[in-house]
Short mmCIF file of C-alpha atoms and ligand atoms in Angstrom, two decimals:
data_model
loop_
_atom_site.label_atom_id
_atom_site.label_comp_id
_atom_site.label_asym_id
_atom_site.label_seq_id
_atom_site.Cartn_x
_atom_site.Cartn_y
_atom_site.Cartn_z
CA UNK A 127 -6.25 16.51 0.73
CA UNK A 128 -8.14 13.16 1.66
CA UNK A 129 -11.35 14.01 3.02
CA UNK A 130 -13.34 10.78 3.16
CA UNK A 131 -11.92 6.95 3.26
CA UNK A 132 -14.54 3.92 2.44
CA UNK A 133 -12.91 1.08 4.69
CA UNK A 134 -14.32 -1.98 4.55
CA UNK A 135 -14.39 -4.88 7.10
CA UNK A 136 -16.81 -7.32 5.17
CA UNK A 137 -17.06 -10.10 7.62
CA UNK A 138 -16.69 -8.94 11.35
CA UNK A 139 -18.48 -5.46 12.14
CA UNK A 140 -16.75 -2.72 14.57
CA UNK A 141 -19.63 -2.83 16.23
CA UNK A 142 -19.03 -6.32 17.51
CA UNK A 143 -16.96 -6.90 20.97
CA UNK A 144 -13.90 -8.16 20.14
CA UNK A 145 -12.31 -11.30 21.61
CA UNK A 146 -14.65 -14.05 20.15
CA UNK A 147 -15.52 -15.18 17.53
CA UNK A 148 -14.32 -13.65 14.65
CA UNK A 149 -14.13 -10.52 16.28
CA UNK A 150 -10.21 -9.64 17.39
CA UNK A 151 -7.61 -7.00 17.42
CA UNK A 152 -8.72 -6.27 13.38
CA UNK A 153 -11.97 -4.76 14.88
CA UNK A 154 -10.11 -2.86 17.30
CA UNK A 155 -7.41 -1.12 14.87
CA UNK A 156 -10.55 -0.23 12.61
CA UNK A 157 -12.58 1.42 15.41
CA UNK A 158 -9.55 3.03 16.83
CA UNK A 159 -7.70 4.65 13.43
CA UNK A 160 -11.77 5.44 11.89
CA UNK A 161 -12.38 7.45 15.33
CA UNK A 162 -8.57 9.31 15.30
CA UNK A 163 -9.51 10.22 11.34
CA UNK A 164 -12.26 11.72 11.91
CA UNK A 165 -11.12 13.80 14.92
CA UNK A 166 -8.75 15.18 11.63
CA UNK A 167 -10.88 16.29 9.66
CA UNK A 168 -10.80 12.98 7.71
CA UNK A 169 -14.67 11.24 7.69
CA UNK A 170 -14.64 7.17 7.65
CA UNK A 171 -17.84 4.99 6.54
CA UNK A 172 -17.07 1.34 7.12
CA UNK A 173 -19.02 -0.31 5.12
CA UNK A 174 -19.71 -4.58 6.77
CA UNK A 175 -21.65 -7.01 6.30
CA UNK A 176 -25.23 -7.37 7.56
CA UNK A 177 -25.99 -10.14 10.59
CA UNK A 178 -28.81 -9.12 11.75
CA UNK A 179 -32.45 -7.92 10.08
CA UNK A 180 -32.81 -5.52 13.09
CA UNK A 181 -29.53 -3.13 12.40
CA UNK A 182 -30.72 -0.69 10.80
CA UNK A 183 -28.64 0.43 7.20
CA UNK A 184 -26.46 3.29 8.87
CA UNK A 185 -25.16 3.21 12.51
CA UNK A 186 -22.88 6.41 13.73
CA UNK A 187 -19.82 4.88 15.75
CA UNK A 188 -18.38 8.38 16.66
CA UNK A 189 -18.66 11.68 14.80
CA UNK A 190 -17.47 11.19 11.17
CA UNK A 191 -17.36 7.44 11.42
CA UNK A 192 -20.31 5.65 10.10
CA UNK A 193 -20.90 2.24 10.09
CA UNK A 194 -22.94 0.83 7.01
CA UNK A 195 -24.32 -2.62 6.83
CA UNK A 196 -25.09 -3.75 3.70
CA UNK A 197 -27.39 -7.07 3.53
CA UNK A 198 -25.25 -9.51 1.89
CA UNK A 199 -26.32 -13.26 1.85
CA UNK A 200 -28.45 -14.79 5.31
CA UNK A 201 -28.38 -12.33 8.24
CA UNK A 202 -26.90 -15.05 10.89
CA UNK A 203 -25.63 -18.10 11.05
CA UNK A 204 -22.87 -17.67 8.33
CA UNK A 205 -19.72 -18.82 9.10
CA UNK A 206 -16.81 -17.07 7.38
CA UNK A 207 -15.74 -20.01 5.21
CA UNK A 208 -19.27 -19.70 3.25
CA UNK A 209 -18.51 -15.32 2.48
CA UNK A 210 -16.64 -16.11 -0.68
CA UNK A 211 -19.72 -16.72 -2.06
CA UNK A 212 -21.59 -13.40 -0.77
CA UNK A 213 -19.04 -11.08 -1.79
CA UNK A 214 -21.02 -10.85 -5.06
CA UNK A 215 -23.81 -9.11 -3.55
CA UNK A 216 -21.63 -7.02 -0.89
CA UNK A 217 -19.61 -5.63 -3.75
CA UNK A 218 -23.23 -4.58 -5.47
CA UNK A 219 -24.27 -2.89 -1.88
CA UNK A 220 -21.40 -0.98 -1.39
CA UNK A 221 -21.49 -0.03 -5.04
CA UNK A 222 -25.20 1.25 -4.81
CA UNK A 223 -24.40 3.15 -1.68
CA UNK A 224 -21.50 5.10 -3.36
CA UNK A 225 -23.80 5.67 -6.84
CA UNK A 226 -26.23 7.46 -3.85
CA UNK A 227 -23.36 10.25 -3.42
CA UNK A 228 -21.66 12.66 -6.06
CA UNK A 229 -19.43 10.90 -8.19
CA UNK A 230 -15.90 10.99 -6.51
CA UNK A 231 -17.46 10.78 -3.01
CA UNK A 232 -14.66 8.57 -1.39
CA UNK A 233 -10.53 9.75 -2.19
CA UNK A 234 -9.38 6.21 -1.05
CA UNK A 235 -10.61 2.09 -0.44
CA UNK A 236 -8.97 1.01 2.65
CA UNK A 237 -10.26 -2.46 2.66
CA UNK A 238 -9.09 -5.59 5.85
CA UNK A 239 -8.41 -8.96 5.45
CA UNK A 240 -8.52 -10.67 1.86
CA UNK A 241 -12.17 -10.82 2.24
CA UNK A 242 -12.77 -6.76 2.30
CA UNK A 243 -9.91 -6.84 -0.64
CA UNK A 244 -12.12 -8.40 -3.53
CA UNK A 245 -14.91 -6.10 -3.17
CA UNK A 246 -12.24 -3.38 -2.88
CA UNK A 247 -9.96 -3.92 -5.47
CA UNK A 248 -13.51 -3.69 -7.97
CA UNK A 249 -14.80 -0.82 -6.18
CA UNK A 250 -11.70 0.97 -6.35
CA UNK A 251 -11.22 0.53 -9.94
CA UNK A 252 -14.83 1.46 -10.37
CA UNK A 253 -14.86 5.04 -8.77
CA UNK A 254 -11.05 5.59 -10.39
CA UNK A 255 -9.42 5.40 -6.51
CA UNK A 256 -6.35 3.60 -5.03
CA UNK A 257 -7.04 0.90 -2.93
CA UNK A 258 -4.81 0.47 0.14
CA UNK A 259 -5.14 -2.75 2.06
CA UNK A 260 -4.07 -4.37 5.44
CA UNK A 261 -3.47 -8.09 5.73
CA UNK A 262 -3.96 -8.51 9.16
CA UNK A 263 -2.81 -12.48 8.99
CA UNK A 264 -1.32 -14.42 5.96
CA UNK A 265 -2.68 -17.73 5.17
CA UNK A 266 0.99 -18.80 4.20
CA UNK A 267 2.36 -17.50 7.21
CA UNK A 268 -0.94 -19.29 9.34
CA UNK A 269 -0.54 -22.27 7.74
CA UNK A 270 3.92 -22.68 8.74
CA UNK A 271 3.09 -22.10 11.88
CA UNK A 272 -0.27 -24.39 12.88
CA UNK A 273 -0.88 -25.85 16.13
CA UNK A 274 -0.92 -29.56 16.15
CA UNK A 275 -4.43 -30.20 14.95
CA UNK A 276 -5.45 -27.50 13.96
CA UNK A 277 -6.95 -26.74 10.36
CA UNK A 278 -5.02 -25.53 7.37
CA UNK A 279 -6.09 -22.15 5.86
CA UNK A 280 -7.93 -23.09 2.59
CA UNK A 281 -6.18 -22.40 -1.24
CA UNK A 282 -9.36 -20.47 -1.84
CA UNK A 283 -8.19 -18.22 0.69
CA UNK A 284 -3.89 -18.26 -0.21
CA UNK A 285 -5.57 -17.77 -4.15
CA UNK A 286 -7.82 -14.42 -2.67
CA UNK A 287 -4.79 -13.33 -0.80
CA UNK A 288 -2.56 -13.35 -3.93
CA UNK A 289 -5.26 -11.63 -6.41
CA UNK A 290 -5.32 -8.40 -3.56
CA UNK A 291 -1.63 -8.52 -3.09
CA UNK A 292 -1.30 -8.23 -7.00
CA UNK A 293 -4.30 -4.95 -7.44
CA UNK A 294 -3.55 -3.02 -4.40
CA UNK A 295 -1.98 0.42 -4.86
CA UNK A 296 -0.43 0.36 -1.12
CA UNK A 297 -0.23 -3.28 1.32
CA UNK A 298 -0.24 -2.13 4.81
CA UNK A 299 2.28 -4.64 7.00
CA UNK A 300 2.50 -4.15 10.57
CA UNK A 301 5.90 -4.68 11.08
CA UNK A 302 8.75 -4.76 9.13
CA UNK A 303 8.42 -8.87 9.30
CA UNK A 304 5.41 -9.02 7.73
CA UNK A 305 6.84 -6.37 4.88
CA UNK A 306 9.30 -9.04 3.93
CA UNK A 307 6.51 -11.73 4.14
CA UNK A 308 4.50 -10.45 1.46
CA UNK A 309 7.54 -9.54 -0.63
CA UNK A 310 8.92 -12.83 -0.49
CA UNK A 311 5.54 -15.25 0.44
CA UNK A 312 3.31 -13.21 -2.20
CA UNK A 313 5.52 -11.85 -4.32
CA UNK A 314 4.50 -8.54 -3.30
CA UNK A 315 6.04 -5.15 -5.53
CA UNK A 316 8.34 -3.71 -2.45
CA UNK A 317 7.72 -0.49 -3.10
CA UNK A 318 4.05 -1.06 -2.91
CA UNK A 319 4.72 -2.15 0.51
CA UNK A 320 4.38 0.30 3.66
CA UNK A 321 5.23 -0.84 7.22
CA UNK A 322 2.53 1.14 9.79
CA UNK A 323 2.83 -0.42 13.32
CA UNK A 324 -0.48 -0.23 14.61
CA UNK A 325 -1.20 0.82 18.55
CA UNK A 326 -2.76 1.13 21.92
CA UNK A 327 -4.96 3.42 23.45
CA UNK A 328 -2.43 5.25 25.99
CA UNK A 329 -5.15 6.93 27.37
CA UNK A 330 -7.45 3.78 28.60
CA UNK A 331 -4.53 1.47 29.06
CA UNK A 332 -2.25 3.32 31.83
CA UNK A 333 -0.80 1.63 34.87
CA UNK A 334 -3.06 2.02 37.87
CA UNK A 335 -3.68 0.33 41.47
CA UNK A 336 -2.99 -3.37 41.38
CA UNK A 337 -4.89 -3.76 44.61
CA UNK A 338 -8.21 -1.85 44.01
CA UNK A 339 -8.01 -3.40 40.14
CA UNK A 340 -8.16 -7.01 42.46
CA UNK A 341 -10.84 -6.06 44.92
CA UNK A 342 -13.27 -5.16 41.90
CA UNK A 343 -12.23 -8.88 40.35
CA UNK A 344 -12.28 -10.28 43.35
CA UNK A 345 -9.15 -11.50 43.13
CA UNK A 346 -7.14 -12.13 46.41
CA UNK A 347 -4.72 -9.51 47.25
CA UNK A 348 -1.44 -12.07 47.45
CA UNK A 349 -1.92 -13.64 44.67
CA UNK A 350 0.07 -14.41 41.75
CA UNK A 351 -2.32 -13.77 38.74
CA UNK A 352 -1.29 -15.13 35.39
CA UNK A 353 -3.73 -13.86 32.65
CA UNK A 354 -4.17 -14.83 28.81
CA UNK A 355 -6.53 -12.50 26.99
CA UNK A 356 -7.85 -13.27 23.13
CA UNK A 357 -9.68 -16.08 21.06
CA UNK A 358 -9.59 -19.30 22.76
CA UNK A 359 -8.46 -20.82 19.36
CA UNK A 360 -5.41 -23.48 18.94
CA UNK A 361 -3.35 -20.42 17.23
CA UNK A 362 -3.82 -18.34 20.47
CA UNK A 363 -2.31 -21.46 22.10
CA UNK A 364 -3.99 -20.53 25.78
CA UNK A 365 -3.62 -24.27 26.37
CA UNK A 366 0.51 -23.88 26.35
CA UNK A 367 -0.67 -21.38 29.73
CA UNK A 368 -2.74 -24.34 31.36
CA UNK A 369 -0.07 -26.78 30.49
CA UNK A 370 2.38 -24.57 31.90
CA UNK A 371 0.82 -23.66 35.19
CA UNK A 372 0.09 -27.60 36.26
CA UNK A 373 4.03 -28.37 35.90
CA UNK A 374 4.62 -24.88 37.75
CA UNK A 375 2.51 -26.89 40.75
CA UNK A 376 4.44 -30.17 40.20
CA UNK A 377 7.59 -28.51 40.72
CA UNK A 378 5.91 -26.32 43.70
CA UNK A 379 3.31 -27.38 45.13
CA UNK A 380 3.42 -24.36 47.83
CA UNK A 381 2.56 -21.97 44.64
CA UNK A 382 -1.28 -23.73 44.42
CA UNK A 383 -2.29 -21.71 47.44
CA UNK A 384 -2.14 -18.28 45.74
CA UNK A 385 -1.68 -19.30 41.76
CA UNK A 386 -4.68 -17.65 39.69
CA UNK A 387 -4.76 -18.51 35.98
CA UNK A 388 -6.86 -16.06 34.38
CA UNK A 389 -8.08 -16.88 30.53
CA UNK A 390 -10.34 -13.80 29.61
CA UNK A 391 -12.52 -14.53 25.60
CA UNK A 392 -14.43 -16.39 24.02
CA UNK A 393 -14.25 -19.56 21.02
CA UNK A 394 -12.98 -18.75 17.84
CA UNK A 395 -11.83 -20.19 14.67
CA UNK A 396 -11.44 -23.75 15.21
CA UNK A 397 -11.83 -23.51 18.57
CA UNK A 398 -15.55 -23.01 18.26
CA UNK A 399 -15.85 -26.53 17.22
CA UNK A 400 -14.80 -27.52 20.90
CA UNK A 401 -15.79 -24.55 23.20
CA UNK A 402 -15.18 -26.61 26.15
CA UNK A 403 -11.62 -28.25 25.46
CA UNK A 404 -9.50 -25.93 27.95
CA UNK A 405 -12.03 -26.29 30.92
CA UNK A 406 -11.85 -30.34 30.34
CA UNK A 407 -7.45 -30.15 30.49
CA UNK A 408 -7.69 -27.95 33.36
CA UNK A 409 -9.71 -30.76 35.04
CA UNK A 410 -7.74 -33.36 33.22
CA UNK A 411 -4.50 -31.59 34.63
CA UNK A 412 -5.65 -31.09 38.36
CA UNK A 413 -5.93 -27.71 38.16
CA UNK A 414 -9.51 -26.38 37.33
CA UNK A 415 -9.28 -24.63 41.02
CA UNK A 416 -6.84 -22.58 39.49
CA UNK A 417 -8.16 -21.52 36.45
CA UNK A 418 -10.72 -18.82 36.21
CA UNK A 419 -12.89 -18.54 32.80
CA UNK A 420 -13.85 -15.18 32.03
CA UNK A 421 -16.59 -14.12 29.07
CA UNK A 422 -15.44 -11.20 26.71
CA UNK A 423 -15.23 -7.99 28.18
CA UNK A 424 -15.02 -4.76 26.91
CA UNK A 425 -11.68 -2.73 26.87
CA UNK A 426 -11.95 -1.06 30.14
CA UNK A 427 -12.87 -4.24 31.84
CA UNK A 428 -10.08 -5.42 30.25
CA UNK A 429 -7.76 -2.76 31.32
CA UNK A 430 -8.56 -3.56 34.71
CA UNK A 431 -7.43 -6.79 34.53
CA UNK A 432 -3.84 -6.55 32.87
CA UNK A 433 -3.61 -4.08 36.21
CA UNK A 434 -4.57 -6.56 38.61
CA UNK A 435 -2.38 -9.38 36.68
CA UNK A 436 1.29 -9.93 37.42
CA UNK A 437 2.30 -10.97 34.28
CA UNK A 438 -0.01 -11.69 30.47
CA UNK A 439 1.18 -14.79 28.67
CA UNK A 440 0.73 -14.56 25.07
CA UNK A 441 1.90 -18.22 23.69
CA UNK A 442 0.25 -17.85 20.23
CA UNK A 443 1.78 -19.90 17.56
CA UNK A 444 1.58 -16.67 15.13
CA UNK A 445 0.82 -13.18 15.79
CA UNK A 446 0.62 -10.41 13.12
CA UNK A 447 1.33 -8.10 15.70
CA UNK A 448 -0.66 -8.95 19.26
CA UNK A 449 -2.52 -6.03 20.82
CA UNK A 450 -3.13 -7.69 23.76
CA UNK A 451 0.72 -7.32 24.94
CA UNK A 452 0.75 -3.81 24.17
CA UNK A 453 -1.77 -3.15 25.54
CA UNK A 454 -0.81 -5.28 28.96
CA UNK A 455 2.48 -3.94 28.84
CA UNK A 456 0.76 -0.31 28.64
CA UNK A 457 -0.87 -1.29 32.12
CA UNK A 458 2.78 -1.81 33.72
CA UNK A 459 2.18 -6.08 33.12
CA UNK A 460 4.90 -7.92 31.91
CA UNK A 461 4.38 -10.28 28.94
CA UNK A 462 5.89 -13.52 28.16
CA UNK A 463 5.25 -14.12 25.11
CA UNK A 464 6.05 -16.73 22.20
CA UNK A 465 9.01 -15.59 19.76
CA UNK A 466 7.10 -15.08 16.94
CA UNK A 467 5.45 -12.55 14.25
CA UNK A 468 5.31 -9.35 15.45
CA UNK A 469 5.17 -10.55 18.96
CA UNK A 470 8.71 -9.88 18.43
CA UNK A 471 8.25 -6.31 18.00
CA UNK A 472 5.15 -5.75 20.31
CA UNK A 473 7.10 -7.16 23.37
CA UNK A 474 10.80 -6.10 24.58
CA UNK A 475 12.37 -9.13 25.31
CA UNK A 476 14.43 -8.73 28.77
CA UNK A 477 12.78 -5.31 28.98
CA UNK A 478 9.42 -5.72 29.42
CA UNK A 479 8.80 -9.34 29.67
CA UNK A 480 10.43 -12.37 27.89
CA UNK A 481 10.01 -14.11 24.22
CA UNK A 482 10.27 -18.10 24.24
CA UNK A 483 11.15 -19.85 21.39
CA UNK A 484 9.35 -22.77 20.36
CA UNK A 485 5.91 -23.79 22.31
CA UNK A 486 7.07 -25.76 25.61
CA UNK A 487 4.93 -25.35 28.28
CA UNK A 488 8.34 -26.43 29.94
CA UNK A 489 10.13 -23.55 28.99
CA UNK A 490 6.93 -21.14 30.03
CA UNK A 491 7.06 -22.97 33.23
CA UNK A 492 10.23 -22.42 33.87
CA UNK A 493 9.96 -18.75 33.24
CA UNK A 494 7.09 -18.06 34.98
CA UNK A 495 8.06 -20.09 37.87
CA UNK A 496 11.02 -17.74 37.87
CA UNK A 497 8.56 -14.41 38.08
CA UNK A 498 6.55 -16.01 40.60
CA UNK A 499 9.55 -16.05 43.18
CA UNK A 500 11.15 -12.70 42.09
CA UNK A 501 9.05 -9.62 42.58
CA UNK A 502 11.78 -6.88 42.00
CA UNK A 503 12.47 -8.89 38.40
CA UNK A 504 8.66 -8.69 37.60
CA UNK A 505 9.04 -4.51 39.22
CA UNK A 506 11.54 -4.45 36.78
CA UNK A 507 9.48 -5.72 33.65
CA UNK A 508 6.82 -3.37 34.69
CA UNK A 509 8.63 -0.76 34.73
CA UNK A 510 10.03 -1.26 31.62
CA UNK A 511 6.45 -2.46 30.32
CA UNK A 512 5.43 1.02 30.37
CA UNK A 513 8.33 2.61 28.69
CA UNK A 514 8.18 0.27 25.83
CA UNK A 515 4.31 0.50 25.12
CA UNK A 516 4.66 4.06 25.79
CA UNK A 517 5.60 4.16 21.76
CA UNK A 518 2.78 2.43 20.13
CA UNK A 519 0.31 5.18 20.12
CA UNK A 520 -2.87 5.21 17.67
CA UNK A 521 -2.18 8.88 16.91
CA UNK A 522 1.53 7.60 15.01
CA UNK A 523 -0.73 5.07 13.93
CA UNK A 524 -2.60 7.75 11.92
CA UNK A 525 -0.45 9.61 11.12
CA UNK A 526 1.45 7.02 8.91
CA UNK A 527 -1.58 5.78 7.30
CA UNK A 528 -2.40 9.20 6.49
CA UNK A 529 1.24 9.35 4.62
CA UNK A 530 0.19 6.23 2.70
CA UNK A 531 -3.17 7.30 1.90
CA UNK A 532 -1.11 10.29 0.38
CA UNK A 533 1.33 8.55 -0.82
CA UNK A 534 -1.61 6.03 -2.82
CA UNK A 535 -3.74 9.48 -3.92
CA UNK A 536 -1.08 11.43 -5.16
CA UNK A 537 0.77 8.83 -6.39
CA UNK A 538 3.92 9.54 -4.34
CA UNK A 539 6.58 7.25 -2.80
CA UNK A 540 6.31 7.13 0.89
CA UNK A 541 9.32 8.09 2.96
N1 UDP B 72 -10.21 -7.93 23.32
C1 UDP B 72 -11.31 -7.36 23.96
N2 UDP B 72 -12.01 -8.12 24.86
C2 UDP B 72 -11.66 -9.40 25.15
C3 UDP B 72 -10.53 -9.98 24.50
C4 UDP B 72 -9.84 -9.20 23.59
O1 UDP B 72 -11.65 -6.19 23.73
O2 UDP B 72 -12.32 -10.03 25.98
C5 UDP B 72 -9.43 -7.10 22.39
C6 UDP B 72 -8.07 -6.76 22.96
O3 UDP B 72 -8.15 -5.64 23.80
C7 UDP B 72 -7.23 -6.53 21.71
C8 UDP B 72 -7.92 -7.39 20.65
O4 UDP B 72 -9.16 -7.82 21.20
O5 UDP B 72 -7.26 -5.18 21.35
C9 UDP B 72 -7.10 -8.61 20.28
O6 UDP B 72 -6.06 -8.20 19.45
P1 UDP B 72 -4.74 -9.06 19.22
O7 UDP B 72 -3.90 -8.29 18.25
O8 UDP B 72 -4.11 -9.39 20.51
O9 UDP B 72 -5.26 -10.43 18.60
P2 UDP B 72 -6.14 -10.74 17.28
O10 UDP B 72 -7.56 -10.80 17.74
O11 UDP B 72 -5.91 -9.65 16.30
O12 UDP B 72 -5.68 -12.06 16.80
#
């Protein structure tokens, strides 16, 4: 029986808010499974880096979910491009905490993103464990699909990526998509493989009163809110939603008077070289009147908003999987969505929203323009929005990892 899991997140913390930054829907699935563990029986210490002198070495998240920050390299100021050369002296911190404990403390490594995977893949061969990892994006697969401009994924990174794909004892895809990805990117063994679609919190993200969810964003009551939630970074594409909304007006200019464009995060990635860039085309376009900025919020601010929105765009130009529609959809929001990654499997196309292929703010124009002018077809969506999230809970979420953590112990094929 596995009774405690070392998972390690090495350069964004679960304590951060997700949404900026570096900070995402990684965070989220950590927070979410650690917490659903523990409530088994199963205790979690997620073990991140350090970025600030005042956190103090061990921070409880939730009963049986610890969060350890181990002082690797300068406490701030360190973007993620410079960890590579800090994972030295994370791997010896996360070493020294386990050598604190009886020997075979931990049953399993679950370690996220390639960057958790090197200290890992030593730490699990070092306390005799299988390591089980989780992706969460491919550089290959990043780097196919870029937005015009924006920066290539380094060969350190597509080199780090292949080394964990080659040790782990289990890769964790979230969809079926990504499964074949790393067999046929990354050469991945397939029966090393396990598809576990992650989820959404069905208990925080439930449809509830579009009007009151308005009044508390002060939103008018008529209006026809279009919302974007995530990184403002050119793979999140949020300027495809801008683009899209000032040719909606072209075409009808009646819409202006009750059009809300929403765009809820912060700068990420590339984006934080030029935090600015979306306000300055929503002026360029005519259209800053239209488009409200929002900071970060927490998930039941967030909540709140997919409720008072008629329908989340999600235009990225790759998705692993994309929380944010399931999440929306969970609300009763339809999504339109880009045809791409697991986008594909997160939203029901002609169910609960609509996938677009390619990245023409034309073509989300034209949908969207649609939706604006046909409630019962958004009713529909919504409707339909709920059914379809209504399957992505964290709790099948756990269950499955708990097969592969099994399945990685024991030394068991997964069924
Ligand atoms: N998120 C949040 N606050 C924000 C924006 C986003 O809590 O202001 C969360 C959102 O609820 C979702 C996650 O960040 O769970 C984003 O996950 P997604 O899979 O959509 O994108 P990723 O960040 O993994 O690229």
């Amino acid at each position: 029986m596995i009774k405690r899991v070392a998972t390690l997140s090495v350069h964004t913390s679960p304590l951060d808010q997700p949404g900026t930054g570096d900070a995402g829907g990684m965070n989220v699935y950590i927070v979410e499974t650690a917490k659903r563990l523990a409530e088994r029986g199963v205790e979690v210490d997620i073990f991140t880096r350090a970025t600030s002198r005042a956190l103090p070495p061990k921070v409880e998240l939730a009963p049986g979910v610890m969060v350890r920050n181990i002082q690797a390299g300068p406490f701030e100021e360190l973007d993620k491009s410079e960890l590579p050369a800090e994972l030295c002296s994370f791997t010896s911190g996360l070493l020294r905490v386990e050598a604190s404990h009886e020997p075979g403390h931990y049953d399993v490594v679950h370690s996220h993103y390639w960057l958790s995977g090197q200290p890992g893949w030593v730490a699990a061969h070092r306390w005799g464990v299988p390591l089980v990892h989780s992706m969460h994006t491919l550089a290959k697969v990043k780097n196919a699909n870029l937005a015009v401009g924006d920066k290539p994924e380094p060969v350190l990174r597509v080199a780090g990526e292949e080394q964990v794909v080659a040790d782990a004892h289990k890769l964790i895809a979230n969809t079926a998509d990504e499964a074949r990805e790393l067999v046929d990117m990354y050469g991945a063994d397939p029966g090393r493989v396990e598809t576990v679609v992650p989820g959404v919190n069905l208990r925080l993200f439930r449809p509830g009163d579009k009007q009151a969810a308005r009044r508390r964003l002060d939103l008018p009551a008529g209006a026809f809110v279009l919302l974007f939630v995530g990184r403002i970074q050119p793979l999140k594409a949020p300027d495809i939603l801008v683009r899209a909304a000032a040719r909606m007006l072209d075409h009808d200019p009646a819409l202006r008077s009750r059009l809300v464009v929403a765009i809820v995060g912060g700068p990420s990635g590339s984006g934080r070289e030029r935090p600015e860039e979306l306000q300055k085309l929503a002026a360029r376009l005519g259209i800053a009147d239209v488009v409200r900025f929002e900071p970060p919020a927490p998930q039941e601010e967030l909540a709140r908003w997919y409720t008072a929105a008629d329908v989340t765009v999600v235009p990225s130009h790759n998705e692993s999987f994309g929380l944010v529609a399931v999440e929306s959809q969970a609300c009763g929001t339809p999504v339109v969505a880009s045809a791409v990654g697991g986008l594909r499997t997160a939203v029901g196309h002609g169910v609960s929203g609509v996938l677009i292929d390619g990245h023409d703010p034309r073509d989300y124009a034209a949908v969207l323009g649609r939706l604006a002018h046909e409630p019962h077809l958004l009713e529909r969506y919504g409707a339909g929005a709920v059914r379809h999230a209504g399957v992505f809970g964290w709790s099948s979420t756990v269950d499955r990892l708990l097969e592969v953590y099994n399945c990685a112990v024991y030394n068991r094929v997964c069924v």
